[in-house]
PDB file of C-alpha atoms in Angstrom:
ATOM      1  CA  UNK P 886     113.564  92.372  97.960  1.00 47.00           C
ATOM      2  CA  UNK P 887     115.300  94.896  95.594  1.00 47.00           C
ATOM      3  CA  UNK P 888     118.143  96.004  97.541  1.00 46.00           C
ATOM      4  CA  UNK P 889     118.298  99.496  95.338  1.00 52.00           C
ATOM      5  CA  UNK P 890     114.559 100.238  95.756  1.00 76.00           C
ATOM      6  CA  UNK P 891     113.677  98.849  98.904  1.00 91.00           C
ATOM      7  CA  UNK P 892     110.446  96.678  99.733  1.00 97.00           C
ATOM      8  CA  UNK P 893     106.796  97.963  99.271  1.00 98.00           C
ATOM      9  CA  UNK P 894     105.043  97.637 102.544  1.00 98.00           C
ATOM     10  CA  UNK P 895     101.238  97.755 102.546  1.00 98.00           C
ATOM     11  CA  UNK P 896      99.886  99.411 105.786  1.00 98.00           C
ATOM     12  CA  UNK P 897      96.332  99.000 106.750  1.00 98.00           C
ATOM     13  CA  UNK P 898      95.840  99.445 110.632  1.00 98.00           C
ATOM     14  CA  UNK P 899      98.271 101.805 112.564  1.00 98.00           C
ATOM     15  CA  UNK P 900     101.076 102.448 110.220  1.00 98.00           C
ATOM     16  CA  UNK P 901      98.658 104.166 108.255  1.00 98.00           C
ATOM     17  CA  UNK P 902      99.430 106.980 110.960  1.00 97.00           C
ATOM     18  CA  UNK P 903     102.009 109.182 109.016  1.00 97.00           C
ATOM     19  CA  UNK P 904     103.325 110.763 112.274  1.00 97.00           C
ATOM     20  CA  UNK P 905     103.918 107.139 113.870  1.00 96.00           C
ATOM     21  CA  UNK P 906     105.368 105.773 110.691  1.00 97.00           C
ATOM     22  CA  UNK P 907     107.722 108.995 110.611  1.00 97.00           C
ATOM     23  CA  UNK P 908     108.913 108.309 114.491  1.00 97.00           C
ATOM     24  CA  UNK P 909     109.126 104.764 113.634  1.00 96.00           C
ATOM     25  CA  UNK P 910     110.380 104.156 110.266  1.00 97.00           C
ATOM     26  CA  UNK P 911     112.187 107.559 109.406  1.00 96.00           C
ATOM     27  CA  UNK P 912     113.517 106.614 106.045  1.00 96.00           C
ATOM     28  CA  UNK P 913     110.125 105.135 104.930  1.00 97.00           C
ATOM     29  CA  UNK P 914     108.064 107.411 102.334  1.00 96.00           C
ATOM     30  CA  UNK P 915     104.717 106.921 101.225  1.00 97.00           C
ATOM     31  CA  UNK P 916     103.982 105.923  97.851  1.00 97.00           C
ATOM     32  CA  UNK P 917     100.366 106.463  97.824  1.00 98.00           C
ATOM     33  CA  UNK P 918      97.086 104.832  98.568  1.00 98.00           C
ATOM     34  CA  UNK P 919      94.883 101.910  97.232  1.00 98.00           C
ATOM     35  CA  UNK P 920      92.333  99.423  98.111  1.00 97.00           C
ATOM     36  CA  UNK P 921      93.097  95.727  98.655  1.00 98.00           C
ATOM     37  CA  UNK P 922      90.699  93.859  97.329  1.00 98.00           C
ATOM     38  CA  UNK P 923      89.518  89.859  98.591  1.00 98.00           C
ATOM     39  CA  UNK P 924      90.349  91.073 102.383  1.00 98.00           C
ATOM     40  CA  UNK P 925      88.575  92.447 105.244  1.00 98.00           C
ATOM     41  CA  UNK P 926      89.727  94.638 108.315  1.00 98.00           C
ATOM     42  CA  UNK P 927      89.389  93.043 111.819  1.00 97.00           C
ATOM     43  CA  UNK P 928      90.517  93.408 115.303  1.00 97.00           C
ATOM     44  CA  UNK P 929      91.842  90.130 116.978  1.00 96.00           C
ATOM     45  CA  UNK P 930      93.226  89.811 120.518  1.00 93.00           C
ATOM     46  CA  UNK P 931      91.931  90.347 124.162  1.00 81.00           C
ATOM     47  CA  UNK P 932      88.814  92.650 124.505  1.00 80.00           C
ATOM     48  CA  UNK P 933      90.014  96.398 124.620  1.00 88.00           C
ATOM     49  CA  UNK P 934      93.225  95.524 123.379  1.00 93.00           C
ATOM     50  CA  UNK P 935      92.582  93.856 119.994  1.00 97.00           C
ATOM     51  CA  UNK P 936      94.883  94.906 117.213  1.00 97.00           C
ATOM     52  CA  UNK P 937      94.373  95.054 113.560  1.00 98.00           C
ATOM     53  CA  UNK P 938      94.868  92.246 111.155  1.00 98.00           C
ATOM     54  CA  UNK P 939      93.509  91.310 107.495  1.00 98.00           C
ATOM     55  CA  UNK P 940      91.583  88.270 106.556  1.00 97.00           C
ATOM     56  CA  UNK P 941      90.704  87.158 102.958  1.00 97.00           C
ATOM     57  CA  UNK P 942      86.763  87.517 102.315  1.00 97.00           C
ATOM     58  CA  UNK P 943      85.601  87.005  98.896  1.00 97.00           C
ATOM     59  CA  UNK P 944      83.804  90.870  97.965  1.00 97.00           C
ATOM     60  CA  UNK P 945      85.676  92.321 100.756  1.00 97.00           C
ATOM     61  CA  UNK P 946      88.418  95.289 100.270  1.00 97.00           C
ATOM     62  CA  UNK P 947      90.502  97.278 102.861  1.00 98.00           C
ATOM     63  CA  UNK P 948      91.752 100.747 102.068  1.00 98.00           C
ATOM     64  CA  UNK P 949      95.632 100.586 102.229  1.00 98.00           C
ATOM     65  CA  UNK P 950      98.854 102.872 102.096  1.00 98.00           C
ATOM     66  CA  UNK P 951     101.752 101.287 100.551  1.00 98.00           C
ATOM     67  CA  UNK P 952     105.182 102.733 101.829  1.00 98.00           C
ATOM     68  CA  UNK P 953     108.623 101.933 100.259  1.00 98.00           C
ATOM     69  CA  UNK P 954     110.891 100.835 102.908  1.00 98.00           C
ATOM     70  CA  UNK P 955     114.329 100.187 103.779  1.00 97.00           C
ATOM     71  CA  UNK P 956     115.557  97.179 105.549  1.00 96.00           C
ATOM     72  CA  UNK P 957     116.204  99.249 108.648  1.00 96.00           C
ATOM     73  CA  UNK P 958     112.620 100.489 108.328  1.00 97.00           C
ATOM     74  CA  UNK P 959     111.710  96.787 108.047  1.00 98.00           C
ATOM     75  CA  UNK P 960     113.516  95.729 111.253  1.00 97.00           C
ATOM     76  CA  UNK P 961     111.439  98.498 113.226  1.00 97.00           C
ATOM     77  CA  UNK P 962     108.324  97.302 111.776  1.00 98.00           C
ATOM     78  CA  UNK P 963     109.016  93.439 112.802  1.00 98.00           C
ATOM     79  CA  UNK P 964     109.854  94.846 116.220  1.00 98.00           C
ATOM     80  CA  UNK P 965     106.282  96.664 116.537  1.00 97.00           C
ATOM     81  CA  UNK P 966     104.451  93.675 114.737  1.00 97.00           C
ATOM     82  CA  UNK P 967     105.705  91.408 117.218  1.00 97.00           C
ATOM     83  CA  UNK P 968     107.234  89.267 114.166  1.00 98.00           C
ATOM     84  CA  UNK P 969     107.195  86.130 113.234  1.00 98.00           C
ATOM     85  CA  UNK P 970     104.959  85.541 116.952  1.00 97.00           C
ATOM     86  CA  UNK P 971     101.809  87.832 116.368  1.00 97.00           C
ATOM     87  CA  UNK P 972     102.095  88.682 112.878  1.00 98.00           C
ATOM     88  CA  UNK P 973     103.594  86.812 109.914  1.00 98.00           C
ATOM     89  CA  UNK P 974     104.325  88.300 106.663  1.00 98.00           C
ATOM     90  CA  UNK P 975     103.027  87.668 103.200  1.00 98.00           C
ATOM     91  CA  UNK P 976     103.124  88.840  99.874  1.00 98.00           C
ATOM     92  CA  UNK P 977      99.873  90.432  98.287  1.00 98.00           C
ATOM     93  CA  UNK P 978      98.866  91.754  95.294  1.00 98.00           C
ATOM     94  CA  UNK P 979      97.150  95.204  94.986  1.00 98.00           C
ATOM     95  CA  UNK P 980      96.366  97.325  92.244  1.00 97.00           C
ATOM     96  CA  UNK P 981      98.599 100.464  92.265  1.00 98.00           C
ATOM     97  CA  UNK P 982      98.120 103.342  89.733  1.00 97.00           C
ATOM     98  CA  UNK P 983      96.609 100.940  87.514  1.00 97.00           C
ATOM     99  CA  UNK P 984      99.314  98.168  87.741  1.00 97.00           C
ATOM    100  CA  UNK P 985      99.594  95.027  89.775  1.00 97.00           C
ATOM    101  CA  UNK P 986     102.318  95.314  92.657  1.00 97.00           C
ATOM    102  CA  UNK P 987     103.356  93.030  95.220  1.00 97.00           C
ATOM    103  CA  UNK P 988     103.524  94.181  98.425  1.00 98.00           C
ATOM    104  CA  UNK P 989     104.757  92.858 102.025  1.00 98.00           C
ATOM    105  CA  UNK P 990     102.041  92.856 104.656  1.00 98.00           C
ATOM    106  CA  UNK P 991     101.889  91.846 108.063  1.00 98.00           C
ATOM    107  CA  UNK P 992      99.112  89.789 108.852  1.00 98.00           C
ATOM    108  CA  UNK P 993      98.354  88.179 112.565  1.00 98.00           C
ATOM    109  CA  UNK P 994      98.735  84.354 112.993  1.00 97.00           C
ATOM    110  CA  UNK P 995      95.743  82.168 113.577  1.00 95.00           C
ATOM    111  CA  UNK P 996      94.467  81.459 116.914  1.00 93.00           C
ATOM    112  CA  UNK P 997      93.690  84.804 118.340  1.00 94.00           C
ATOM    113  CA  UNK P 998      89.879  85.755 119.249  1.00 94.00           C
ATOM    114  CA  UNK P 999      87.933  88.444 117.636  1.00 94.00           C
ATOM    115  CA  UNK P1000      87.847  91.637 119.915  1.00 94.00           C
ATOM    116  CA  UNK P1001      87.778  95.605 120.269  1.00 95.00           C
ATOM    117  CA  UNK P1002      90.663  97.741 119.889  1.00 96.00           C
ATOM    118  CA  UNK P1003      91.491  99.983 123.027  1.00 96.00           C
ATOM    119  CA  UNK P1004      90.629 103.517 122.711  1.00 97.00           C
ATOM    120  CA  UNK P1005      94.303 104.859 122.025  1.00 97.00           C
ATOM    121  CA  UNK P1006      94.938 102.179 119.382  1.00 97.00           C
ATOM    122  CA  UNK P1007      91.541 103.097 117.616  1.00 98.00           C
ATOM    123  CA  UNK P1008      92.464 106.860 117.765  1.00 98.00           C
ATOM    124  CA  UNK P1009      96.008 106.209 116.017  1.00 98.00           C
ATOM    125  CA  UNK P1010      94.363 104.186 113.246  1.00 98.00           C
ATOM    126  CA  UNK P1011      91.614 106.876 112.798  1.00 98.00           C
ATOM    127  CA  UNK P1012      94.248 109.477 112.631  1.00 98.00           C
ATOM    128  CA  UNK P1013      95.960 107.264 109.596  1.00 98.00           C
ATOM    129  CA  UNK P1014      92.340 107.228 108.077  1.00 98.00           C
ATOM    130  CA  UNK P1015      92.178 110.831 108.311  1.00 97.00           C
ATOM    131  CA  UNK P1016      95.774 111.338 107.031  1.00 93.00           C
ATOM    132  CA  UNK P1017      95.141 108.893 103.951  1.00 96.00           C
ATOM    133  CA  UNK P1018      91.560 110.201 102.973  1.00 97.00           C
ATOM    134  CA  UNK P1019      89.938 106.876 103.561  1.00 98.00           C
ATOM    135  CA  UNK P1020      86.243 106.606 104.627  1.00 97.00           C
ATOM    136  CA  UNK P1021      86.283 105.758 108.508  1.00 97.00           C
ATOM    137  CA  UNK P1022      82.871 104.425 108.629  1.00 97.00           C
ATOM    138  CA  UNK P1023      85.091 101.343 107.044  1.00 97.00           C
ATOM    139  CA  UNK P1024      87.151 101.142 110.165  1.00 98.00           C
ATOM    140  CA  UNK P1025      84.215 101.358 112.362  1.00 98.00           C
ATOM    141  CA  UNK P1026      82.540  98.689 110.682  1.00 97.00           C
ATOM    142  CA  UNK P1027      85.248  96.764 111.362  1.00 97.00           C
ATOM    143  CA  UNK P1028      85.153  97.519 115.194  1.00 96.00           C
ATOM    144  CA  UNK P1029      81.625  96.544 115.055  1.00 96.00           C
ATOM    145  CA  UNK P1030      82.140  93.083 113.223  1.00 94.00           C
ATOM    146  CA  UNK P1031      85.116  92.250 115.552  1.00 94.00           C
ATOM    147  CA  UNK P1032      82.912  92.900 118.431  1.00 92.00           C
ATOM    148  CA  UNK P1033      79.851  91.036 117.175  1.00 79.00           C
ATOM    149  CA  UNK P1034      81.305  88.069 116.325  1.00 69.00           C
ATOM    150  CA  UNK P1035      83.325  88.490 119.706  1.00 55.00           C
ATOM    151  CA  UNK P1036      80.168  88.519 121.232  1.00 58.00           C
ATOM    152  CA  UNK P1037      78.142  85.851 119.493  1.00 59.00           C
ATOM    153  CA  UNK P1038      81.666  83.661 120.166  1.00 56.00           C
ATOM    154  CA  UNK P1039      80.826  84.039 123.836  1.00 56.00           C
ATOM    155  CA  UNK P1040      77.003  83.274 124.116  1.00 50.00           C
TER     156      UNK P1040
END
């Protein structure tokens, strides 16, 4: 991390929500939106309590918001994301304003089944999609895909 400039953080789930991020990370600032290619959005965890993650998928893409965060913001995000037990940190490359940039993303650790998010959590992400001007159908597809695979796994 460049201590002078902070870390570029890539958000794809509830941290798209501007109000939530302003509360949790008051010194974070939005850099802009981008598409993370080669990944897809899914939900993992208990049914009705699953949380968002991204996983590699050939041909996939996930709308993301890039933030500039301070070490203080990162500590707050570590607590919220359950780092390192629930999520790990990975550096991913994303095309942003015509240049490839490296960004830190929280990606869920292996071992959790697909599932559907709770209504409140879904609404927090949905508002984030609205805030960022993203297509809600991408979020809804991720919920359907996670629910369908969860159901198939139970049969």
